[in-house]
mmCIF file of C-alpha atoms in Angstrom:
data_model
loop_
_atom_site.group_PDB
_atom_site.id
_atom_site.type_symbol
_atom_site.label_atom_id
_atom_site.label_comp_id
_atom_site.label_asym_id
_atom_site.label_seq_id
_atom_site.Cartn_x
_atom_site.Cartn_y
_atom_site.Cartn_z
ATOM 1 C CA UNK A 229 147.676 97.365 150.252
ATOM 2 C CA UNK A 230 149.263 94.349 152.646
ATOM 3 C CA UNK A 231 148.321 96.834 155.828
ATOM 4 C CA UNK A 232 144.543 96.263 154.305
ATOM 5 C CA UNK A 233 145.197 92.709 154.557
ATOM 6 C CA UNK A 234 147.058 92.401 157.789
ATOM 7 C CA UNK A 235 144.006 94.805 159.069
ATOM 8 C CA UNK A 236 141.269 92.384 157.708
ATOM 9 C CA UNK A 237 143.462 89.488 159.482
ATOM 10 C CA UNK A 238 142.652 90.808 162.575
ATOM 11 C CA UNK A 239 138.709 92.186 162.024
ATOM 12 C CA UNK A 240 137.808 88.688 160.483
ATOM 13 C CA UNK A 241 139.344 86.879 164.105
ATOM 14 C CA UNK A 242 136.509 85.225 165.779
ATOM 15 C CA UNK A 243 134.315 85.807 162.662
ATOM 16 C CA UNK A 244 135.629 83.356 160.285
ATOM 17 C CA UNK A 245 136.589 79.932 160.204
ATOM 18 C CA UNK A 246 140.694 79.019 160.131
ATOM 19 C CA UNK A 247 140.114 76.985 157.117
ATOM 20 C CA UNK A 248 141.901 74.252 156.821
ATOM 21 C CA UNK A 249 144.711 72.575 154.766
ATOM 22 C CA UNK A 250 144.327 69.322 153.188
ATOM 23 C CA UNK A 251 146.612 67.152 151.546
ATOM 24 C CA UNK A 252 146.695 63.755 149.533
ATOM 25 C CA UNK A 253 149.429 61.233 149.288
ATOM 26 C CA UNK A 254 147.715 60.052 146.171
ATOM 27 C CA UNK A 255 147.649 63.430 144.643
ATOM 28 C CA UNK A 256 151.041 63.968 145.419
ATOM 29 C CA UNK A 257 152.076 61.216 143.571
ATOM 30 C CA UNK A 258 150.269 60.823 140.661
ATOM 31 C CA UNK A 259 151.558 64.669 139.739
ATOM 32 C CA UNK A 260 154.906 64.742 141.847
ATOM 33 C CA UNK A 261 154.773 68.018 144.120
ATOM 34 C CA UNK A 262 153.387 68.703 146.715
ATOM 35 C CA UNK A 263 149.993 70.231 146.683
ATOM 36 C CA UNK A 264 148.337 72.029 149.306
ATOM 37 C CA UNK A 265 144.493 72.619 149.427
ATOM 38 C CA UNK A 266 143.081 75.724 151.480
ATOM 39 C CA UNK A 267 139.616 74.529 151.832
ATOM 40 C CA UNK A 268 137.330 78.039 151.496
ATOM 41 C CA UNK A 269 134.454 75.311 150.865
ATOM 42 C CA UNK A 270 134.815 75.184 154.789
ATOM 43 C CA UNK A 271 134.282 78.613 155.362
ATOM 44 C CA UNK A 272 130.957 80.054 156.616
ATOM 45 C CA UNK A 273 128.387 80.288 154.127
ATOM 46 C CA UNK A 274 130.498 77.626 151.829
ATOM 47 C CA UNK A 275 132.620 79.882 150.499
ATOM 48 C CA UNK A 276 135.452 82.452 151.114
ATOM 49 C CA UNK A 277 133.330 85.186 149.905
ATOM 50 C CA UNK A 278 132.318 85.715 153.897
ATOM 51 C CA UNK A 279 135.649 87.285 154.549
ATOM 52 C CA UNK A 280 135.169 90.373 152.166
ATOM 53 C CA UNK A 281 131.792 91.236 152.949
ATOM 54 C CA UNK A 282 132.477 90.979 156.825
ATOM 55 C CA UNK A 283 135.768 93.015 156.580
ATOM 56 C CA UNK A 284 133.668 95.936 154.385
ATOM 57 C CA UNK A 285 130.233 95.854 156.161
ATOM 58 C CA UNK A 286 132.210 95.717 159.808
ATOM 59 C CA UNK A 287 133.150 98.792 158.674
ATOM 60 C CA UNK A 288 130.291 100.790 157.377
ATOM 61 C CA UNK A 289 128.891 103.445 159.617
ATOM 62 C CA UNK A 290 125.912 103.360 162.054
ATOM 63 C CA UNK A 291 123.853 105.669 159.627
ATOM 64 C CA UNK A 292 124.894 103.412 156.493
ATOM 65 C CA UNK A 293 123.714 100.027 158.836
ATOM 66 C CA UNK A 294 120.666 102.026 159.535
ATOM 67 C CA UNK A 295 119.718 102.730 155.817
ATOM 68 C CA UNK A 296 120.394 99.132 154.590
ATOM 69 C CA UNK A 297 122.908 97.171 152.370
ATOM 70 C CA UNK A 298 122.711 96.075 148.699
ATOM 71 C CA UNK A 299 124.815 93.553 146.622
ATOM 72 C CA UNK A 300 124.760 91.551 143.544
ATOM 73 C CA UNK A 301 125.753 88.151 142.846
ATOM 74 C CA UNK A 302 124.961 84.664 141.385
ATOM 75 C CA UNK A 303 125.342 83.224 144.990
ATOM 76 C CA UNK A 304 128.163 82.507 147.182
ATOM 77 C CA UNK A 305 128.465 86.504 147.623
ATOM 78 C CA UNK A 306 124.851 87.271 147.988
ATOM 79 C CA UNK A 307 125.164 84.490 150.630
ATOM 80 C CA UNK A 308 127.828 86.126 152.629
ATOM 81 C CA UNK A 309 126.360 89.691 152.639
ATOM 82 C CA UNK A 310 122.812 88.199 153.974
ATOM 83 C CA UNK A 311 124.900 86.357 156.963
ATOM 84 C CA UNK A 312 126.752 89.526 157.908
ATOM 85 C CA UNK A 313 123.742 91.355 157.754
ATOM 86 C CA UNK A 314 122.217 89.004 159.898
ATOM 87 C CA UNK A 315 124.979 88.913 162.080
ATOM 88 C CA UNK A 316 125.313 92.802 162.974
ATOM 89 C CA UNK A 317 121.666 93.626 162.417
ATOM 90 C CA UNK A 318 121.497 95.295 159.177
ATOM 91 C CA UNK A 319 118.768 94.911 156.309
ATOM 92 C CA UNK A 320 119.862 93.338 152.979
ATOM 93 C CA UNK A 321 118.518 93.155 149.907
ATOM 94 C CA UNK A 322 120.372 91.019 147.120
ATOM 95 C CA UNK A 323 119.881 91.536 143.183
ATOM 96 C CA UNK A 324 120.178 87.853 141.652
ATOM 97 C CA UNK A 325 120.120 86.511 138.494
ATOM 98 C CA UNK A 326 117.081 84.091 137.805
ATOM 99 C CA UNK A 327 119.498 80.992 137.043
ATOM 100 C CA UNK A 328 121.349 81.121 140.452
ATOM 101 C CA UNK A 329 121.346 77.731 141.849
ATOM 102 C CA UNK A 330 118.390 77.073 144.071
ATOM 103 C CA UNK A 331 120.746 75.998 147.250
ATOM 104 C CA UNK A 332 122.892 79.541 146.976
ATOM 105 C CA UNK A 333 119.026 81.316 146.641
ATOM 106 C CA UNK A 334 117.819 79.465 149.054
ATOM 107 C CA UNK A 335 120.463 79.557 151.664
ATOM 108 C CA UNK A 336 120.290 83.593 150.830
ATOM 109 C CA UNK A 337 116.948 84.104 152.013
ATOM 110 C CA UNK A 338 117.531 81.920 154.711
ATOM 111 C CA UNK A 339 119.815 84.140 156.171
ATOM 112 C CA UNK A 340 117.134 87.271 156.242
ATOM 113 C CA UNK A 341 117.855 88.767 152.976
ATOM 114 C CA UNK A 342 115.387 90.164 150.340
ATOM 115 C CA UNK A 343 115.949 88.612 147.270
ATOM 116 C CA UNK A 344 115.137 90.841 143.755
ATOM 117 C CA UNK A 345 115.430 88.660 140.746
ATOM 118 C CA UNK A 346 116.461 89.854 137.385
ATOM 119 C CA UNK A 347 116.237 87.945 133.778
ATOM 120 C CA UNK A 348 120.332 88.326 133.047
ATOM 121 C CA UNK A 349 119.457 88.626 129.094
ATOM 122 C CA UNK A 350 117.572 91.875 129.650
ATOM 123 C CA UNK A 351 119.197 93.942 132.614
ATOM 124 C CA UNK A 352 122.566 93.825 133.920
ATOM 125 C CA UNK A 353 122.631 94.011 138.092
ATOM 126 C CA UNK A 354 124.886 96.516 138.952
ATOM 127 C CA UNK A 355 122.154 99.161 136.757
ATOM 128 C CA UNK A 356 118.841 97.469 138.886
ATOM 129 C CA UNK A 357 121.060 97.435 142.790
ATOM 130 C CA UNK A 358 121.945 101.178 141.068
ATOM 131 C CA UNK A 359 118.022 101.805 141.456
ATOM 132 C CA UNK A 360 117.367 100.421 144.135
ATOM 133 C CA UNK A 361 120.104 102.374 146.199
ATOM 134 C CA UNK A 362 118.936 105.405 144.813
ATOM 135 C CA UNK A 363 115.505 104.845 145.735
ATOM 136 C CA UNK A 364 116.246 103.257 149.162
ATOM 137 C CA UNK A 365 119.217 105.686 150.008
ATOM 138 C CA UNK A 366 121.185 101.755 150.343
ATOM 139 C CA UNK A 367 125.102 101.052 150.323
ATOM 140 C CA UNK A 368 126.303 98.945 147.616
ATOM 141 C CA UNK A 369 128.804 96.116 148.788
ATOM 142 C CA UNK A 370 129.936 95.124 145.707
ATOM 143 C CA UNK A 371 130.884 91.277 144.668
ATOM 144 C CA UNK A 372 134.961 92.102 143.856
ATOM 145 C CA UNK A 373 135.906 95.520 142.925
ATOM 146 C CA UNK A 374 136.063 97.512 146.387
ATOM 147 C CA UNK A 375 139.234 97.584 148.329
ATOM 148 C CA UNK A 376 137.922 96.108 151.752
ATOM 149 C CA UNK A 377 136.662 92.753 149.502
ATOM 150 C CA UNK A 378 139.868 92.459 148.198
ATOM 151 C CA UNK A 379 141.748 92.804 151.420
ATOM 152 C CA UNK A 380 139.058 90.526 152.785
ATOM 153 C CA UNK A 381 139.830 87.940 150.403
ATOM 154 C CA UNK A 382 143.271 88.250 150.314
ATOM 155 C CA UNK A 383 143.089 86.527 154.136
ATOM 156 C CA UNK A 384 142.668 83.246 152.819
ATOM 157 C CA UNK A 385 145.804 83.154 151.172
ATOM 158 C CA UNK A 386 148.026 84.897 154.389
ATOM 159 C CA UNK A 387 146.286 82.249 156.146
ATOM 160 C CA UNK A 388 147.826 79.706 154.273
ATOM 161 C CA UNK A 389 151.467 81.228 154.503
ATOM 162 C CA UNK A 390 150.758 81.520 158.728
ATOM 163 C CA UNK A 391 150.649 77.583 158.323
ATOM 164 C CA UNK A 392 152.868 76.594 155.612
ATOM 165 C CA UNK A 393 155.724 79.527 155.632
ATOM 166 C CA UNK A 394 157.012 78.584 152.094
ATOM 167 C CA UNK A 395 155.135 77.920 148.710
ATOM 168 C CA UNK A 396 157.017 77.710 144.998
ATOM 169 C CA UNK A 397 153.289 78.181 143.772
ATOM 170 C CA UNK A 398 149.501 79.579 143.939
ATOM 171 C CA UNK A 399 146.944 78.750 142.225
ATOM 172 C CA UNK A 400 143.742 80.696 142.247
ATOM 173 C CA UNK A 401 140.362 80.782 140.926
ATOM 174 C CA UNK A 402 138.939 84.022 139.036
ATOM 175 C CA UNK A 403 135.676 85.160 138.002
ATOM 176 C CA UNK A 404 136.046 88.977 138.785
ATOM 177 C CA UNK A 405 139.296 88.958 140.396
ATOM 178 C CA UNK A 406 138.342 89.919 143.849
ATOM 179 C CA UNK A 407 140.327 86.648 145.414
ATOM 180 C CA UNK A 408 142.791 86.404 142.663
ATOM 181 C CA UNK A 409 144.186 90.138 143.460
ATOM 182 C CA UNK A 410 144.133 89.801 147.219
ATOM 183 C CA UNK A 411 145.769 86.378 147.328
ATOM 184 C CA UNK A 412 148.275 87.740 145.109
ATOM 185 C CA UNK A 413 149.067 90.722 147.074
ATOM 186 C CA UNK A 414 149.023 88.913 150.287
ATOM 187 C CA UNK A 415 151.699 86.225 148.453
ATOM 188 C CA UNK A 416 154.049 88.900 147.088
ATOM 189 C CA UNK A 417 154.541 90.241 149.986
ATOM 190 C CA UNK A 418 155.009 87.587 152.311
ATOM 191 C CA UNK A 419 157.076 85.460 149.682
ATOM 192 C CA UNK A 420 157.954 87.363 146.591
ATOM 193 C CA UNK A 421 159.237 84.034 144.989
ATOM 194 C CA UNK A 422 156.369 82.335 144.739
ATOM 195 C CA UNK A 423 154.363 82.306 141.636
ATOM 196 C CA UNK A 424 150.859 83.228 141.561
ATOM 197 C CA UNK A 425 148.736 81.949 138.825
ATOM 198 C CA UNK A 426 145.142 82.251 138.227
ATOM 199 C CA UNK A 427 142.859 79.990 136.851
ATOM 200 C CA UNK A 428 139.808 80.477 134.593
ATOM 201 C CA UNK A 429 137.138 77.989 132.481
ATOM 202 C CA UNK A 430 138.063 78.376 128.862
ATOM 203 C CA UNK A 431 134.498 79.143 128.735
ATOM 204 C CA UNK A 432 134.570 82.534 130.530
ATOM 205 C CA UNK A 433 138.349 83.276 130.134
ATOM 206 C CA UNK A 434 137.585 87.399 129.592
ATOM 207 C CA UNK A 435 140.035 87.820 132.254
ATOM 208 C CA UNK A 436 143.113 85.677 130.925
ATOM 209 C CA UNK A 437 142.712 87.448 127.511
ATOM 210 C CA UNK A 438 142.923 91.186 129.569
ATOM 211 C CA UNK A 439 146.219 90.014 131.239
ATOM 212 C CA UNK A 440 147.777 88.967 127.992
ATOM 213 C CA UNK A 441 146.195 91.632 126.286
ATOM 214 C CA UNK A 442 146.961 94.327 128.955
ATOM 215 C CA UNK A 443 143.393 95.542 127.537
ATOM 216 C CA UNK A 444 140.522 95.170 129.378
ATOM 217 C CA UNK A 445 137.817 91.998 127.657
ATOM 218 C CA UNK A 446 134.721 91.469 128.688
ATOM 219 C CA UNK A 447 132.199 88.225 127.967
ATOM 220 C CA UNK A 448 128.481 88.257 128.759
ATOM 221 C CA UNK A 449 127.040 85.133 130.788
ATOM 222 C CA UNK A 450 129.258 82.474 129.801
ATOM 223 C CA UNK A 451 128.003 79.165 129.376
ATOM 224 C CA UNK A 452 130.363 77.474 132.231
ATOM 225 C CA UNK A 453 129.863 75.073 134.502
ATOM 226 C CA UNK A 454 132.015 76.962 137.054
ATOM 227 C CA UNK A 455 128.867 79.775 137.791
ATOM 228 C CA UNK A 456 131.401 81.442 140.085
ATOM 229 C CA UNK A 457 133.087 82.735 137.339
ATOM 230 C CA UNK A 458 130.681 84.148 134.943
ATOM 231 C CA UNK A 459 131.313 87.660 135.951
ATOM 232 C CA UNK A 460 131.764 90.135 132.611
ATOM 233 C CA UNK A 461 134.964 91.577 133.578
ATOM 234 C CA UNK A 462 137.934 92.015 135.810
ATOM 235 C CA UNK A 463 136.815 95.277 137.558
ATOM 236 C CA UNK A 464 138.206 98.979 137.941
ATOM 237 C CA UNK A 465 140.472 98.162 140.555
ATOM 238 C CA UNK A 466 141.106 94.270 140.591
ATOM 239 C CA UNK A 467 142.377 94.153 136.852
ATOM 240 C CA UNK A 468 145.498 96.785 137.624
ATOM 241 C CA UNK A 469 145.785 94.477 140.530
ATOM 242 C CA UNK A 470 146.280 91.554 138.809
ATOM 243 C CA UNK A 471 148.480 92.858 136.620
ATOM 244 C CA UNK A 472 150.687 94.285 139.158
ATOM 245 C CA UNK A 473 150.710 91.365 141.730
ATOM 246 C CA UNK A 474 149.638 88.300 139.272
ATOM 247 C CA UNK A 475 152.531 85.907 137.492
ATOM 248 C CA UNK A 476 150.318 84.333 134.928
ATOM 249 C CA UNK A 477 146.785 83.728 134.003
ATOM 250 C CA UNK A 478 145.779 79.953 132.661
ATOM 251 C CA UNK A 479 142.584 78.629 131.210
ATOM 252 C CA UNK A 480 140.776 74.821 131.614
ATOM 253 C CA UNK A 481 138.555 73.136 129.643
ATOM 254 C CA UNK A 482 134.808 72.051 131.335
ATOM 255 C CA UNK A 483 135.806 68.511 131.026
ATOM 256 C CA UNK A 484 139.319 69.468 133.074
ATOM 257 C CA UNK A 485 136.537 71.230 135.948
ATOM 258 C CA UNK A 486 134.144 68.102 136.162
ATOM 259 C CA UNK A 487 137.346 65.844 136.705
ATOM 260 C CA UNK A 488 138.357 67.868 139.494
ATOM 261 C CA UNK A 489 135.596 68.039 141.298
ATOM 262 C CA UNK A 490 134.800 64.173 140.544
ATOM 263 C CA UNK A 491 138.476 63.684 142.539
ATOM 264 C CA UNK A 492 138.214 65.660 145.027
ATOM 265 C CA UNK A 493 134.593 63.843 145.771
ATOM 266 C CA UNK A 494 135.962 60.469 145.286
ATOM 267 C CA UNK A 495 139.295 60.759 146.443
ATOM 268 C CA UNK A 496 139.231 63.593 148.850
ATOM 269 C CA UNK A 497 135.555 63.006 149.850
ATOM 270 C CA UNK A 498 135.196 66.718 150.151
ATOM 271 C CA UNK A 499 132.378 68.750 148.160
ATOM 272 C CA UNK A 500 133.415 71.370 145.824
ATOM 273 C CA UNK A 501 131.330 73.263 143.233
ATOM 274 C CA UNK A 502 132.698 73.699 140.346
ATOM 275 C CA UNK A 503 134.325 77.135 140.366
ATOM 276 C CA UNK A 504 136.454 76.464 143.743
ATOM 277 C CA UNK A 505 137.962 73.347 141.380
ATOM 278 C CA UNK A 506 139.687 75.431 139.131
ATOM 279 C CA UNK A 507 142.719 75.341 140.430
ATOM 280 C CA UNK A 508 143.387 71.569 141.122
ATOM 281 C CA UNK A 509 141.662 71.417 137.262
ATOM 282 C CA UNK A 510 144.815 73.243 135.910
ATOM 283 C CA UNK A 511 146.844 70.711 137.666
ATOM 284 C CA UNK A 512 145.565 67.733 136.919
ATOM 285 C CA UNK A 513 144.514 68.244 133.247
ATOM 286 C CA UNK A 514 148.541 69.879 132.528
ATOM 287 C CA UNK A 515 147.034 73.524 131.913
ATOM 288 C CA UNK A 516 149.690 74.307 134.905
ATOM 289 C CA UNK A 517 153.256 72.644 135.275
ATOM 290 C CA UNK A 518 154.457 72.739 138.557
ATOM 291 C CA UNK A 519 157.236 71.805 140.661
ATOM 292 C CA UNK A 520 157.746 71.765 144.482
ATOM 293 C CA UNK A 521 155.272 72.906 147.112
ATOM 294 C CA UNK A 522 151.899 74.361 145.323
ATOM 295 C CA UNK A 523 149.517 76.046 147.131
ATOM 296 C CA UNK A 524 145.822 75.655 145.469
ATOM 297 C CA UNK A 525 142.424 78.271 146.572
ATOM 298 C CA UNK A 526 139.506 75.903 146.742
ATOM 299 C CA UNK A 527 137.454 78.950 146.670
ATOM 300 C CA UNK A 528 133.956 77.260 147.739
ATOM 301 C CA UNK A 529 131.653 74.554 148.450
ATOM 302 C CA UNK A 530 128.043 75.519 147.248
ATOM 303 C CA UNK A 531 126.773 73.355 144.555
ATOM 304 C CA UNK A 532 123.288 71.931 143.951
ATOM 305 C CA UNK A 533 122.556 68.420 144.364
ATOM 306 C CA UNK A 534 121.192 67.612 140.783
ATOM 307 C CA UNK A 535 124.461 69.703 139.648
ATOM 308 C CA UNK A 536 126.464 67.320 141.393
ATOM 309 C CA UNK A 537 124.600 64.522 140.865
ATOM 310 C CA UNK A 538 125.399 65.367 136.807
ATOM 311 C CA UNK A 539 129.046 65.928 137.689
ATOM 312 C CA UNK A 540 129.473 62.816 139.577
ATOM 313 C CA UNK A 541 127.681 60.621 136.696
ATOM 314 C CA UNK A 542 129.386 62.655 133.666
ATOM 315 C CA UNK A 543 132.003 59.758 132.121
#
């Protein structure tokens, strides 16, 4: 699964944006490691989710770029199919829930895509992007559970080990596992040492209870802050994943995510929505202990301005 990774390295060059690493002398001190931030908010589109859709729609074939893509998502994802679509021509249609934040819906559309809207409490997406590819003859690029996301996603994290060489520590975000499982899999084998640890809201923590479980659990929309993560499940392939390639699975509270994001604003003066905090979260509220040089996945950017208007006022 690394040669997926190593392969996506090397499609996603000149595509993608090197994100960068940030650090804090502050941060550092008030929790005594070292903590590195890979900022994914910096990616195109706001969010890491570019790299798996470009590594799995760079790869479709001319009839299946002829006939049109489909996806589902709450945002950042929808986002990243419509800009690859844009980008190599092909029509895309995106199934999204009618809650999505107005700047992830808007910046869909604004990259060409047809947006179909769906009430969450009365359909699920995958069955109405299931009807539409049958009745359009589309391909469905799926938010997480399809090996070229995965390998996709799993770039941010070799990214970070091309700059830094050593980490004692990962910490990742997870809503359906997608970037969780690559990051892992991409950290295992570069440095088998280092822990990888994902990071849920308590609030939507279906996948922490299937990795201590071993059984797959499922939770239907979530009422978290962190909209990233409101997925219902690990999927097919990225819960075995996880359990092969992931250390540990943690949980924080929503008052642990508004902190974060509140520091990282303040402190860092860098915007991140709420689901690409999760990791810092676990750090800073004690939901993670760590020692040495930690690595932390700030998975995206994309959050809309009376959301963070709320988080920045919340006491």
């Amino acid at each position: 699964m690394f040669e997926r990774v190593k392969a996506a390295r090397e499609r996603l060059r000149g595509y993608a944006n090197v994100t960068p690493v940030m650090t804090s002398r502050i941060l550092n001190e008030l929790l005594g490691i070292e903590v590195f931030l890979k900022c994914e908010n910096f990616q195109r589109v706001g969010a890491f989710k570019f790299r798996g859709a470009f590594n799995t729609i760079s790869q479709l074939t001319d009839h299946q770029k002829e006939r049109g893509i489909i996806t589902y998502s709450s945002g950042n994802h929808a986002q990243a199919v419509a800009l690859v679509g844009q980008l190599l021509g092909i029509r895309t249609t995106v199934v999204m829930p009618n809650n999505a934040p107005r700047v992830k819906r808007a910046a869909t559309e604004g990259y060409g895509a047809a947006v179909i809207e769906y009430d969450p409490e009365e359909a699920t997406r995958e069955e109405m992007a299931e009807l539409l590819r049958a009745e359009h003859g589309y391909t469905i690029i799926p938010p997480f559970d399809h090996l070229d996301i995965i390998a996709g996603q799993g770039t941010a994290a070799f990214e970070m080990f091309e700059e830094l060489k050593t980490l004692d520590m990962l910490l990742v975000p997870c809503g359906g596992g997608g970037l969780l499982s690559g990051s892992a899999i991409a950290t295992k084998s570069i440095e088998p040492s280092c822990q990888v640890i994902g990071i849920e809201p308590e609030l939507a923590d279906d996948a922490a209870r299937s990795f201590h479980t071993k059984t797959l659990h499922t939770v239907k929309n979530p009422p978290t802050i962190a909209d990233g993560t409101r997925t219902p499940s690990l999927g097919k392939l990225t819960f075995p994943l996880v359990l092969e390639y992931v250390d540990d699975m943690r949980t924080v509270t929503e008052t642990a995510i508004v902190e974060a994001v509140q520091y990282l604003f303040y402190r860092m003066k860098i915007v991140v929505e709420p689901s690409g905090a999760l990791g810092l979260a676990a750090l800073l509220s004690g939901a993670v202990s760590a020692s040495g040089r930690v690595g932390v996945i700030i998975s995206g950017g994309n959050v809309d301005g009376d959301m963070m208007s709320k988080i920045l006022l919340t006491e």
